[in-house]
Amino acid sequence: METHSLEITGLTKKIGKKTILDNVDLKIKKGMIVGLIGPNGAGKTTTFKCCSGLSSITSGDILVNGHSVKKDFESAVEKLSYSYGSENLYPFYDACENIRSLLPLKVITKEDIRNALSVVGLEKVMNAKIKTYSLGMKQRLSLAMAFLGKPDIILLDEPFNGVDPQGVVEFRSIIRKHRDDHGTTFVISSHNLGEISKVIDSYVFMNHGHIVKSSSGLDSGKKVFTLVLSETGCISEYLEQLGTDVVVKGNRVTFLLESSELNGILQKLASENVTVYDMATESSLEKEYIEILGGENIE
Amino acid sequence: MSKIAKLTKCEIIKMYSRGAVIGFICAAIVVLAMYSLYLKEYEPQFFNSSKMGNWRNYIEQEANYTISLLNDQSIGMTENVRIQYINESKVYDYLLRHNIPPIAEDTAASMVLKANNLFIYIIVCIIMISCFFITSEYSNKTLGRLVMSGASRWKILTSKYLAILFFAIVFMLIFAVFTVLCSWIVFGFDDFSTHYVYFDGVKVVERNVMVQMMLNFLYNTVSLVSISSLAVFVAVLTKSNLIGMSLCFAVSVFGSLFSSVFAGTDWLKYTLFANTDFSRFLNNEVAFDNYTPAMSLGVLGIHTIIFVVGAYTVFCKQDVVI
């Protein structure tokens, strides 16, 4: 029997007459890294808030590790961690004091804190006051706090905001390693589709408070390539032979492929004396985002 | 340790690690020292240690003067003032009959009794700290993290409420200890064996000075619990430090003044305004006829329950803004 870390059933959230979430159903398997994707106002943060008890639920229920957020709140959130940005720390405390004050019920040793801060690269500034931290450093501390207390499920809301490119790469590897080592389930919302696509196993598209589409798997290594060529005949046949979907419009060829396979395509084009005038790439997730949301609210 | 105990411990640590809280305690000591010096140097003293040798003479003169005022029909004395003079003469009579000297105004014993006038400082501090302690969780956006800590919201608010009450009581104790120390430093050592005699509205009461001071603090604690509850409620409701503090100050500081001005209005005694200073019952300064401590305690209790229930309802039901 499959175990689900998170089961959302018929979740509806209304504020006044406005419906923020409308009958949302979602099941997330244990140990998965799932991307929650959608434009502003889609309901991603509200979903997270309902899961963590920060927002009340109008109807429906959420089970975290089998415990109902509505009926058994304390057990439900005991092994759940929600990181919602960087501006939720005590500015006059240092990192350790923030962790102790904001996670008062977690059993955390000094060693745990040191390790968590070391993983996110904050060990050297652990005694500095938070008001001296940059946005990226606060984001790193938030991530470290999310890992403390050995949670079974971690909700990360825009974890890459304000983080430098090197940090984003580190974040991805930290998340994957944590999942691999501890079997933790991650649900990550982000507008940075390129970055999120590199870390998630599957995704859920949300818009206007609904789940628009969810996938059980993701071709995370694949990208959508668009080439503008002097001649398209030979290459489209070649790509079809590889089993790739190809769309040809005039002298423009669009296809989905592993980045590592591109070299072979370019060599084929060179051998056929086909000139490449232009080339563009996008992640498969970005393409899907645009297709599903019809280009609305692209961020 | 239960979740509430763990949360309360954490809240107390948080409270005492703030510079402002330590600042309020240090300022309280300075205020006490200055008040002691003021009483010694500038406050007019009608009966001081130099008159102690013939105190009976002094009391007899005061008693005779009071009786002459009461007998003088030409003075247009109001009923309240008349009753006050009658009560005073009962105290003088008691002192003379039991051979108890009055407390000289230039002694440490007098100072510890007058320190009750500084209770307003404690009220101001508690209001500021309570409001800030609650609203800063909203302004720092840290409330969300606390809500997710694994405890129900009512437990989180209870821990904050207990931390505030704990601080209020510790603050009062520190204040009491430093009242004694300052009085000793400024007025000289006193073993506080002196007895304080006053009319409590029904009978003349004789009590040790130290016991009277402790009772003053105990009665003030009753007011403090009510004011703290109001501060927590207003802070949770408004989430604004400024509005919360202004409202609480208005009720507690101007409340006494308001109730004195409208003392004739009987229904006013059922409002919070008229009951914020519970220690009035110790000093027979009650503004309403036939108003007993039990009645005042009941009014304060009902208000406190309303504030606490209101605070819990809002805190537990409202969505947390992040």
Coordinates of C-alpha atoms in Angstrom, one line a residue:
Chain A
M1 CA 0.0 0.0 0.0
E2 CA 1.3 3.4 -0.9
T3 CA 1.9 5.8 1.9
H4 CA 1.2 9.5 1.5
S5 CA 2.8 12.2 3.5
L6 CA 0.2 14.7 2.5
E7 CA -3.4 14.1 1.5
I8 CA -5.6 17.1 0.7
T9 CA -9.2 16.3 0.2
G10 CA -11.8 18.8 -1.0
L11 CA -9.9 21.7 0.4
T12 CA -11.9 24.9 0.1
K13 CA -10.8 28.2 1.6
K14 CA -13.1 31.3 1.4
I15 CA -12.3 34.7 2.7
G16 CA -15.6 36.6 2.8
K17 CA -17.3 35.9 -0.5
K18 CA -14.0 35.3 -2.3
T19 CA -13.0 31.7 -2.9
I20 CA -9.2 31.3 -2.6
L21 CA -9.1 27.5 -2.8
D22 CA -11.8 25.6 -4.5
N23 CA -12.2 21.9 -3.8
V24 CA -8.5 21.1 -4.0
D25 CA -7.5 17.4 -4.0
L26 CA -3.9 16.4 -3.8
K27 CA -1.9 13.4 -2.6
I28 CA 1.8 13.5 -2.2
K29 CA 3.8 10.3 -1.8
K30 CA 6.4 9.9 1.0
G31 CA 9.9 10.9 -0.1
M32 CA 8.8 12.8 -3.2
I33 CA 10.0 16.3 -4.1
V34 CA 7.0 18.0 -5.6
G35 CA 6.8 21.4 -7.2
L36 CA 3.7 23.5 -6.6
I37 CA 3.6 25.9 -9.6
G38 CA 1.3 28.7 -10.5
P39 CA 1.0 32.4 -11.0
N40 CA 0.5 34.9 -8.2
G41 CA -2.9 34.4 -6.6
A42 CA -3.1 30.8 -7.7
G43 CA -3.5 29.6 -4.1
K44 CA 0.0 28.1 -3.5
T45 CA 0.8 29.9 -0.3
T46 CA -2.8 29.5 1.0
T47 CA -2.5 25.8 0.4
F48 CA 0.7 25.8 2.5
K49 CA -0.9 27.9 5.2
C50 CA -3.8 25.6 5.4
C51 CA -1.5 22.6 5.7
S52 CA 0.5 24.2 8.5
G53 CA -2.5 25.6 10.4
L54 CA -1.8 29.2 9.7
S55 CA -5.1 29.5 7.9
S56 CA -8.4 28.0 8.8
I57 CA -10.1 25.6 6.4
T58 CA -13.6 26.4 5.2
S59 CA -14.3 22.8 4.1
G60 CA -12.4 19.7 3.3
D61 CA -9.5 18.2 5.3
I62 CA -5.7 17.8 5.2
L63 CA -3.9 14.7 6.5
V64 CA -0.3 15.1 7.3
N65 CA 1.2 11.6 7.9
G66 CA -2.4 10.5 8.5
H67 CA -3.2 13.1 11.1
S68 CA -6.0 15.6 10.4
V69 CA -4.9 19.2 10.6
K70 CA -8.5 20.1 11.6
K71 CA -9.0 17.4 14.2
D72 CA -5.5 16.5 15.4
F73 CA -3.6 19.7 14.8
E74 CA -0.7 19.1 17.2
S75 CA 0.1 15.6 15.8
A76 CA -0.3 16.8 12.2
V77 CA 2.2 19.7 12.5
E78 CA 4.6 17.9 14.8
K79 CA 6.6 16.5 11.9
L80 CA 5.8 19.2 9.4
S81 CA 8.0 22.2 8.7
Y82 CA 7.0 25.2 6.6
S83 CA 9.5 27.8 5.5
Y84 CA 7.8 30.9 4.2
G85 CA 10.5 33.4 3.4
S86 CA 13.1 35.3 5.2
E87 CA 11.3 38.1 7.0
N88 CA 10.1 36.0 9.9
L89 CA 13.0 36.0 12.3
Y90 CA 13.7 38.0 15.5
P91 CA 16.1 40.8 14.2
F92 CA 17.7 41.3 17.6
Y93 CA 18.7 37.6 18.1
D94 CA 21.4 35.6 16.5
A95 CA 20.8 32.5 14.5
C96 CA 21.0 30.1 17.5
E97 CA 18.7 32.3 19.6
N98 CA 16.2 32.4 16.7
I99 CA 16.2 28.7 16.4
R100 CA 15.7 28.1 20.1
S101 CA 12.9 30.8 20.3
L102 CA 11.0 29.8 17.2
L103 CA 11.3 26.0 17.6
P104 CA 10.6 25.8 21.3
L105 CA 9.1 22.3 21.3
K106 CA 11.6 20.6 19.0
V107 CA 14.4 18.5 20.6
I108 CA 17.4 20.2 19.2
T109 CA 21.0 19.9 20.4
K110 CA 23.7 22.4 20.0
E111 CA 25.3 20.0 17.6
D112 CA 22.1 19.8 15.5
I113 CA 22.1 23.6 15.2
R114 CA 25.8 23.7 14.3
N115 CA 25.3 21.0 11.7
A116 CA 22.2 22.7 10.2
L117 CA 23.9 26.1 10.0
S118 CA 27.0 24.5 8.5
V119 CA 25.0 22.8 5.7
V120 CA 23.6 26.2 4.6
G121 CA 27.0 28.0 5.0
L122 CA 26.1 30.1 8.1
E123 CA 28.4 28.5 10.6
K124 CA 30.8 31.5 10.6
V125 CA 28.0 34.1 11.2
M126 CA 25.9 32.1 13.7
N127 CA 26.7 34.6 16.5
A128 CA 25.8 37.7 14.4
K129 CA 22.4 39.4 14.9
I130 CA 19.9 38.7 12.2
K131 CA 19.5 42.4 11.5
T132 CA 23.0 42.3 10.0
Y133 CA 22.1 39.4 7.7
S134 CA 21.4 39.8 4.0
L135 CA 18.2 38.6 2.4
G136 CA 20.0 35.5 1.1
M137 CA 21.5 34.7 4.5
K138 CA 18.1 34.9 6.1
Q139 CA 16.8 32.6 3.4
R140 CA 19.6 30.2 4.2
L141 CA 18.7 30.3 7.9
S142 CA 15.0 29.7 7.1
L143 CA 16.1 26.6 5.1
A144 CA 18.3 25.4 8.0
M145 CA 15.4 25.9 10.4
A146 CA 13.1 23.9 8.1
F147 CA 15.4 20.9 8.4
L148 CA 15.7 21.0 12.2
G149 CA 13.6 18.7 14.4
K150 CA 13.7 15.9 11.8
P151 CA 10.4 16.7 10.0
D152 CA 8.8 14.2 7.7
I153 CA 7.5 16.8 5.3
I154 CA 8.9 20.2 4.5
L155 CA 7.0 22.9 2.7
L156 CA 9.2 25.5 1.0
D157 CA 7.6 28.7 -0.2
E158 CA 9.8 30.5 -2.8
P159 CA 13.0 29.1 -1.3
F160 CA 15.2 30.6 -4.0
N161 CA 14.1 34.2 -3.5
G162 CA 17.1 36.5 -2.8
V163 CA 19.6 33.6 -3.1
D164 CA 22.6 34.1 -5.4
P165 CA 23.1 31.6 -8.3
Q166 CA 25.7 29.6 -6.4
G167 CA 23.3 29.5 -3.4
V168 CA 20.5 28.2 -5.6
V169 CA 22.8 25.3 -6.8
E170 CA 23.7 24.6 -3.2
F171 CA 20.0 24.7 -2.1
R172 CA 19.1 22.2 -4.8
S173 CA 21.8 19.8 -3.7
I174 CA 20.9 20.2 0.0
I175 CA 17.3 19.5 -0.7
R176 CA 18.0 16.4 -2.8
K177 CA 20.6 15.1 -0.2
H178 CA 18.2 15.6 2.7
R179 CA 15.5 13.7 0.8
D180 CA 17.9 10.9 -0.1
D181 CA 19.4 10.7 3.5
H182 CA 16.2 11.0 5.5
G183 CA 13.3 10.2 3.1
T184 CA 11.8 13.6 3.7
T185 CA 8.9 14.7 1.5
F186 CA 9.3 18.2 0.0
V187 CA 6.7 20.4 -1.5
I188 CA 8.3 23.5 -3.1
S189 CA 6.6 26.5 -4.6
S190 CA 8.6 28.7 -6.8
H191 CA 8.3 31.1 -9.7
N192 CA 11.8 30.2 -10.9
L193 CA 10.7 27.3 -13.1
G194 CA 14.1 26.7 -14.5
E195 CA 15.6 26.1 -11.1
I196 CA 12.7 24.2 -9.6
S197 CA 12.6 21.9 -12.6
K198 CA 16.1 20.7 -11.7
V199 CA 15.1 19.6 -8.2
I200 CA 11.6 18.2 -8.3
D201 CA 10.4 14.7 -9.1
S202 CA 6.9 15.8 -10.1
Y203 CA 4.8 18.9 -10.2
V204 CA 1.4 20.3 -9.6
F205 CA 0.0 23.3 -11.5
M206 CA -2.4 25.6 -9.7
N207 CA -4.4 28.5 -11.0
H208 CA -7.4 30.4 -9.6
G209 CA -7.5 28.1 -6.5
H210 CA -7.7 24.9 -8.6
I211 CA -5.3 22.1 -9.4
V212 CA -5.0 22.5 -13.1
K213 CA -2.6 19.6 -13.8
S214 CA -0.4 17.3 -11.8
S215 CA 2.2 14.9 -13.1
S216 CA 3.7 11.8 -11.4
G217 CA 7.0 12.2 -13.1
L218 CA 9.1 14.9 -14.8
D219 CA 11.7 14.8 -17.6
S220 CA 13.9 17.0 -15.4
G221 CA 17.0 16.7 -17.6
K222 CA 15.1 17.4 -20.8
K223 CA 14.8 20.8 -22.4
V224 CA 12.7 22.3 -25.2
F225 CA 15.0 23.4 -28.0
T226 CA 13.9 25.7 -30.9
L227 CA 16.3 26.0 -33.9
V228 CA 16.0 28.3 -36.8
L229 CA 17.6 26.5 -39.8
S230 CA 18.3 27.0 -43.5
E231 CA 16.5 23.7 -44.2
T232 CA 14.4 21.5 -41.9
G233 CA 13.7 18.2 -43.8
C234 CA 16.6 16.0 -42.8
I235 CA 16.6 17.0 -39.1
S236 CA 12.9 16.4 -38.5
E237 CA 13.3 12.9 -39.9
Y238 CA 16.3 12.3 -37.7
L239 CA 14.5 13.5 -34.6
E240 CA 11.5 11.4 -35.3
Q241 CA 13.8 8.4 -35.6
L242 CA 15.0 9.2 -32.1
G243 CA 11.4 9.1 -30.9
T244 CA 11.2 12.8 -30.1
D245 CA 8.1 14.9 -30.7
V246 CA 9.0 17.5 -33.3
V247 CA 7.0 20.6 -34.3
V248 CA 8.1 22.2 -37.6
K249 CA 6.8 25.7 -38.5
G250 CA 8.5 27.1 -41.5
N251 CA 12.2 27.0 -40.9
R252 CA 11.7 26.7 -37.2
V253 CA 12.0 23.3 -35.5
T254 CA 11.0 22.7 -31.9
F255 CA 11.7 19.5 -30.0
L256 CA 12.2 18.0 -26.5
L257 CA 15.6 16.5 -25.8
E258 CA 18.2 15.7 -23.2
S259 CA 20.9 18.5 -23.2
S260 CA 23.6 15.9 -23.7
E261 CA 22.0 14.7 -27.0
L262 CA 22.2 18.2 -28.5
N263 CA 25.8 17.7 -29.6
G264 CA 24.7 14.8 -31.9
I265 CA 22.0 17.0 -33.5
L266 CA 24.4 19.8 -34.2
Q267 CA 26.9 17.3 -35.8
K268 CA 24.2 15.9 -37.9
L269 CA 23.2 19.4 -39.1
A270 CA 26.9 20.2 -39.9
S271 CA 27.2 17.0 -41.9
E272 CA 24.1 17.9 -43.9
N273 CA 25.4 21.4 -44.5
V274 CA 22.4 23.0 -42.7
T275 CA 23.1 26.4 -41.3
V276 CA 21.8 27.2 -37.8
Y277 CA 20.6 30.8 -37.7
D278 CA 19.4 30.9 -34.1
M279 CA 18.8 28.6 -31.2
A280 CA 16.7 29.0 -28.0
T281 CA 16.1 26.7 -25.0
E282 CA 13.6 26.5 -22.3
S283 CA 12.9 23.9 -19.6
S284 CA 10.1 21.5 -20.4
L285 CA 8.3 22.9 -17.3
E286 CA 8.4 26.4 -18.7
K287 CA 6.8 25.2 -21.9
E288 CA 4.2 23.3 -20.1
Y289 CA 3.5 26.3 -17.8
I290 CA 2.9 28.4 -20.9
E291 CA 0.7 25.8 -22.6
I292 CA -1.4 25.1 -19.5
L293 CA -1.9 28.7 -18.4
G294 CA -2.1 30.0 -21.9
G295 CA 0.6 32.5 -21.3
E296 CA -1.3 34.3 -18.6
N297 CA 0.7 35.8 -15.7
I298 CA 4.0 34.5 -17.0
E299 CA 6.6 35.4 -14.4
Chain B
M1 CA 7.7 19.0 30.9
S2 CA 4.3 19.8 29.3
K3 CA 4.1 21.8 26.1
I4 CA 2.7 24.9 28.0
A5 CA 5.6 24.7 30.5
K6 CA 8.1 24.5 27.7
L7 CA 6.5 27.4 25.8
T8 CA 6.2 29.5 28.9
K9 CA 9.9 28.9 29.7
C10 CA 10.8 30.0 26.2
E11 CA 8.6 33.1 26.4
I12 CA 10.1 34.1 29.7
I13 CA 13.7 33.7 28.3
K14 CA 12.6 35.8 25.3
M15 CA 11.2 38.5 27.5
Y16 CA 14.2 38.8 29.8
S17 CA 16.7 38.8 26.9
R18 CA 15.2 42.1 25.6
G19 CA 17.2 45.1 26.6
A20 CA 14.0 47.2 27.1
V21 CA 12.8 44.9 29.8
I22 CA 16.0 45.1 31.8
G23 CA 15.9 48.9 31.1
F24 CA 12.4 49.2 32.7
I25 CA 13.7 47.3 35.8
C26 CA 16.8 49.6 36.1
A27 CA 14.6 52.7 35.5
A28 CA 12.3 51.5 38.3
I29 CA 15.2 51.5 40.7
V30 CA 16.2 55.0 39.6
V31 CA 12.6 56.2 40.0
L32 CA 12.5 54.7 43.5
A33 CA 15.8 56.3 44.5
M34 CA 14.6 59.7 43.2
Y35 CA 11.3 59.4 44.9
S36 CA 13.0 58.6 48.2
L37 CA 15.2 61.7 47.8
Y38 CA 12.3 63.8 46.9
L39 CA 10.4 62.7 50.0
K40 CA 13.4 63.5 52.2
E41 CA 14.3 66.8 50.7
Y42 CA 11.2 68.5 49.3
E43 CA 8.0 66.9 50.6
P44 CA 6.5 69.0 53.4
Q45 CA 6.7 67.0 56.7
F46 CA 4.1 67.7 59.3
F47 CA 5.2 65.1 61.8
N48 CA 8.9 64.1 61.8
S49 CA 11.2 62.3 64.1
S50 CA 12.0 65.4 66.1
K51 CA 8.4 65.5 67.3
M52 CA 8.5 61.9 68.3
G53 CA 9.4 62.7 71.9
N54 CA 6.0 64.3 72.6
W55 CA 3.9 62.6 70.0
R56 CA 0.9 62.2 72.3
N57 CA 0.8 66.0 72.6
Y58 CA 0.9 66.3 68.8
I59 CA -1.9 63.8 68.3
E60 CA -4.0 65.3 71.0
Q61 CA -3.7 68.7 69.3
E62 CA -4.7 67.2 65.9
A63 CA -7.6 65.4 67.5
N64 CA -8.9 68.5 69.3
Y65 CA -8.5 70.5 66.0
T66 CA -10.5 67.9 64.1
I67 CA -13.3 67.9 66.7
S68 CA -13.4 71.7 66.7
L69 CA -13.8 71.6 62.9
L70 CA -16.6 69.1 63.2
N71 CA -18.4 71.2 65.8
D72 CA -18.0 74.4 63.9
Q73 CA -21.4 74.9 62.3
S74 CA -20.2 78.0 60.4
I75 CA -18.1 75.8 58.1
G76 CA -20.0 74.6 55.1
M77 CA -18.7 71.0 55.2
T78 CA -19.9 68.4 52.7
E79 CA -21.0 65.0 54.1
N80 CA -18.0 63.2 52.6
V81 CA -15.5 65.6 54.2
R82 CA -17.4 65.4 57.5
I83 CA -17.2 61.6 57.4
Q84 CA -13.5 61.8 56.6
Y85 CA -12.9 64.0 59.7
I86 CA -14.9 61.6 61.8
N87 CA -12.8 58.7 60.6
E88 CA -9.6 60.7 61.3
S89 CA -10.7 61.4 64.8
K90 CA -11.3 57.7 65.4
V91 CA -7.8 56.9 64.3
Y92 CA -6.4 59.6 66.7
D93 CA -8.5 58.2 69.5
Y94 CA -7.1 54.7 68.7
L95 CA -3.5 55.8 68.7
L96 CA -3.9 57.6 72.1
R97 CA -5.8 54.7 73.7
H98 CA -3.4 52.0 72.6
N99 CA -0.3 54.2 73.0
I100 CA 0.8 53.8 69.4
P101 CA 3.0 56.6 68.0
P102 CA 2.2 57.7 64.4
I103 CA 4.7 57.1 61.7
A104 CA 7.2 59.9 61.4
E105 CA 7.4 61.2 57.8
D106 CA 11.1 61.3 57.7
T107 CA 11.5 57.5 58.3
A108 CA 12.0 54.5 56.1
A109 CA 8.6 53.2 57.3
S110 CA 6.8 56.2 55.9
M111 CA 8.7 55.8 52.6
V112 CA 7.7 52.1 52.1
L113 CA 4.0 53.1 52.6
K114 CA 4.2 56.1 50.2
A115 CA 5.9 53.9 47.5
N116 CA 2.3 52.8 46.7
N117 CA 2.0 56.1 44.8
L118 CA 4.6 54.7 42.3
F119 CA 2.4 51.8 41.4
I120 CA 1.4 53.7 38.3
Y121 CA 5.0 53.3 37.0
I122 CA 4.6 49.5 37.2
I123 CA 1.3 49.7 35.4
V124 CA 2.8 51.8 32.6
C125 CA 5.7 49.3 32.2
I126 CA 3.5 46.3 32.2
I127 CA 1.2 47.8 29.6
M128 CA 4.2 48.7 27.3
I129 CA 5.8 45.3 27.7
S130 CA 2.6 43.3 27.3
C131 CA 1.6 45.1 24.1
F132 CA 5.1 45.0 22.6
F133 CA 5.5 41.3 23.6
I134 CA 2.4 40.4 21.6
T135 CA 2.5 42.8 18.7
S136 CA 6.1 42.2 17.9
E137 CA 5.2 38.7 17.0
Y138 CA 3.0 40.1 14.3
S139 CA 5.4 42.8 13.2
N140 CA 8.3 40.4 13.0
K141 CA 6.0 37.9 11.3
T142 CA 7.3 35.3 13.7
L143 CA 3.8 34.3 14.9
G144 CA 3.5 31.9 12.0
R145 CA 6.5 30.0 13.1
L146 CA 5.2 29.7 16.7
V147 CA 1.8 28.5 15.5
M148 CA 3.6 25.7 13.6
S149 CA 5.7 24.8 16.6
G150 CA 3.5 21.8 17.4
A151 CA 1.3 23.3 20.0
S152 CA -2.3 24.5 19.7
R153 CA -2.8 28.3 19.5
W154 CA -4.5 28.5 22.9
K155 CA -1.3 27.0 24.4
I156 CA 0.8 29.6 22.6
L157 CA -1.3 32.5 23.9
T158 CA -1.5 30.9 27.4
S159 CA 2.3 30.7 27.5
K160 CA 2.6 34.4 26.5
Y161 CA -0.1 35.4 29.1
L162 CA 1.7 33.4 31.8
A163 CA 5.1 34.9 30.9
I164 CA 3.5 38.4 31.2
L165 CA 2.0 37.6 34.6
F166 CA 5.2 36.1 35.7
F167 CA 7.1 39.2 34.7
A168 CA 4.5 41.4 36.4
I169 CA 4.8 39.6 39.7
V170 CA 8.6 39.5 39.5
F171 CA 8.7 43.2 38.7
M172 CA 6.5 43.9 41.7
L173 CA 8.8 41.8 43.9
I174 CA 11.9 43.6 42.6
F175 CA 10.0 46.9 43.2
A176 CA 9.2 45.9 46.8
V177 CA 12.7 44.8 47.6
F178 CA 14.2 48.0 46.2
T179 CA 11.6 50.1 48.0
V180 CA 12.9 48.8 51.2
L181 CA 16.6 49.2 50.2
C182 CA 16.1 52.7 48.9
S183 CA 14.2 53.7 52.1
W184 CA 17.0 52.3 54.2
I185 CA 19.7 54.1 52.2
V186 CA 18.0 57.4 52.1
F187 CA 16.2 57.5 55.5
G188 CA 18.5 55.2 57.5
F189 CA 17.9 51.6 58.8
D190 CA 14.5 50.8 60.2
D191 CA 13.4 47.4 61.5
F192 CA 9.8 48.2 60.4
S193 CA 8.4 47.2 63.8
T194 CA 6.2 50.4 63.7
H195 CA 2.5 49.9 63.4
Y196 CA 0.4 51.7 60.8
V197 CA -3.1 52.7 61.9
Y198 CA -5.9 53.7 59.6
F199 CA -9.7 53.6 59.2
D200 CA -10.7 51.0 56.5
G201 CA -14.3 52.3 56.1
V202 CA -15.8 50.1 58.8
K203 CA -13.3 50.0 61.7
V204 CA -9.9 51.2 62.7
V205 CA -7.2 48.8 61.6
E206 CA -3.7 48.4 63.2
R207 CA -1.1 46.7 61.1
N208 CA 2.7 46.3 60.9
V209 CA 4.2 48.6 58.3
M210 CA 5.8 45.7 56.5
V211 CA 2.6 43.8 56.3
Q212 CA 0.8 46.9 55.1
M213 CA 3.3 47.4 52.3
M214 CA 3.0 43.7 51.3
L215 CA -0.8 44.1 51.3
N216 CA -0.5 47.2 49.1
F217 CA 1.5 45.2 46.6
L218 CA -0.9 42.3 46.8
Y219 CA -4.0 44.5 46.2
N220 CA -2.1 46.2 43.3
T221 CA -1.5 42.7 41.8
V222 CA -5.2 42.3 41.4
S223 CA -5.4 45.4 39.3
L224 CA -2.3 44.3 37.4
V225 CA -3.8 41.0 36.4
S226 CA -6.8 42.8 35.0
I227 CA -4.7 45.5 33.2
S228 CA -2.4 42.8 31.8
S229 CA -5.4 40.9 30.4
L230 CA -6.7 44.1 28.8
A231 CA -3.3 44.7 27.3
V232 CA -3.1 41.2 25.8
F233 CA -6.6 41.4 24.5
V234 CA -6.1 44.9 22.9
A235 CA -2.7 43.8 21.4
V236 CA -4.2 40.6 19.9
L237 CA -7.2 42.5 18.6
T238 CA -5.4 45.6 17.1
K239 CA -2.0 44.0 16.4
S240 CA -0.7 47.6 16.8
N241 CA 1.6 48.5 19.6
L242 CA 0.7 52.2 19.5
I243 CA -3.1 51.7 19.6
G244 CA -2.8 48.9 22.2
M245 CA -0.7 51.0 24.5
S246 CA -2.8 54.2 24.1
L247 CA -6.0 52.3 24.9
C248 CA -4.6 50.6 27.9
F249 CA -3.1 53.9 29.2
A250 CA -6.4 55.6 28.8
V251 CA -8.2 53.0 30.8
S252 CA -5.7 52.6 33.6
V253 CA -4.1 56.0 34.0
F254 CA -7.1 58.2 33.2
G255 CA -9.6 55.7 34.6
S256 CA -9.1 56.7 38.2
L257 CA -9.3 60.4 37.3
F258 CA -12.5 59.8 35.3
S259 CA -14.2 57.8 38.1
S260 CA -13.3 60.5 40.6
V261 CA -14.8 63.3 38.5
F262 CA -18.0 61.3 37.9
A263 CA -18.0 59.8 41.4
G264 CA -21.7 60.7 41.8
T265 CA -22.7 58.5 38.9
D266 CA -23.6 55.2 40.5
W267 CA -23.4 52.9 37.5
L268 CA -19.8 54.0 36.9
K269 CA -18.7 51.6 39.6
Y270 CA -19.4 48.7 37.3
T271 CA -16.9 49.9 34.7
L272 CA -13.3 49.0 34.5
F273 CA -12.4 52.7 34.9
A274 CA -13.5 52.8 38.5
N275 CA -11.8 49.6 39.5
T276 CA -8.3 49.8 38.1
D277 CA -6.9 50.9 41.5
F278 CA -7.9 48.0 43.8
S279 CA -5.6 49.2 46.6
R280 CA -8.0 52.0 47.3
F281 CA -9.9 49.6 49.6
L282 CA -6.8 49.4 51.8
N283 CA -6.7 53.2 52.2
N284 CA -10.4 53.8 52.4
E285 CA -10.4 56.0 49.3
V286 CA -13.4 54.3 47.7
A287 CA -15.4 56.8 45.6
F288 CA -18.8 55.0 45.8
D289 CA -21.0 54.3 48.8
N290 CA -21.5 50.8 50.0
Y291 CA -18.9 49.5 47.5
T292 CA -17.0 46.5 48.9
P293 CA -13.8 44.9 47.8
A294 CA -15.8 41.8 46.8
M295 CA -17.9 43.8 44.5
S296 CA -14.9 45.5 42.9
L297 CA -13.2 42.1 42.6
G298 CA -16.3 40.8 40.9
V299 CA -16.3 43.7 38.4
L300 CA -12.6 43.2 37.7
G301 CA -13.1 39.5 37.4
I302 CA -15.9 39.9 34.8
H303 CA -13.8 42.3 32.8
T304 CA -10.8 40.0 33.0
I305 CA -12.8 37.1 31.8
I306 CA -14.2 39.2 28.9
F307 CA -10.7 40.2 27.9
V308 CA -9.2 36.7 28.2
V309 CA -12.1 35.1 26.2
G310 CA -11.9 37.8 23.6
A311 CA -8.1 37.5 23.2
Y312 CA -8.3 33.7 22.9
T313 CA -11.2 33.8 20.4
V314 CA -9.4 36.3 18.1
F315 CA -6.0 34.6 18.5
C316 CA -7.3 31.1 17.8
K317 CA -9.6 31.9 14.9
Q318 CA -7.8 34.5 12.9
D319 CA -5.6 33.5 10.0
V320 CA -1.9 34.3 10.5
V321 CA -0.6 36.9 8.0
I322 CA 2.9 36.0 6.7

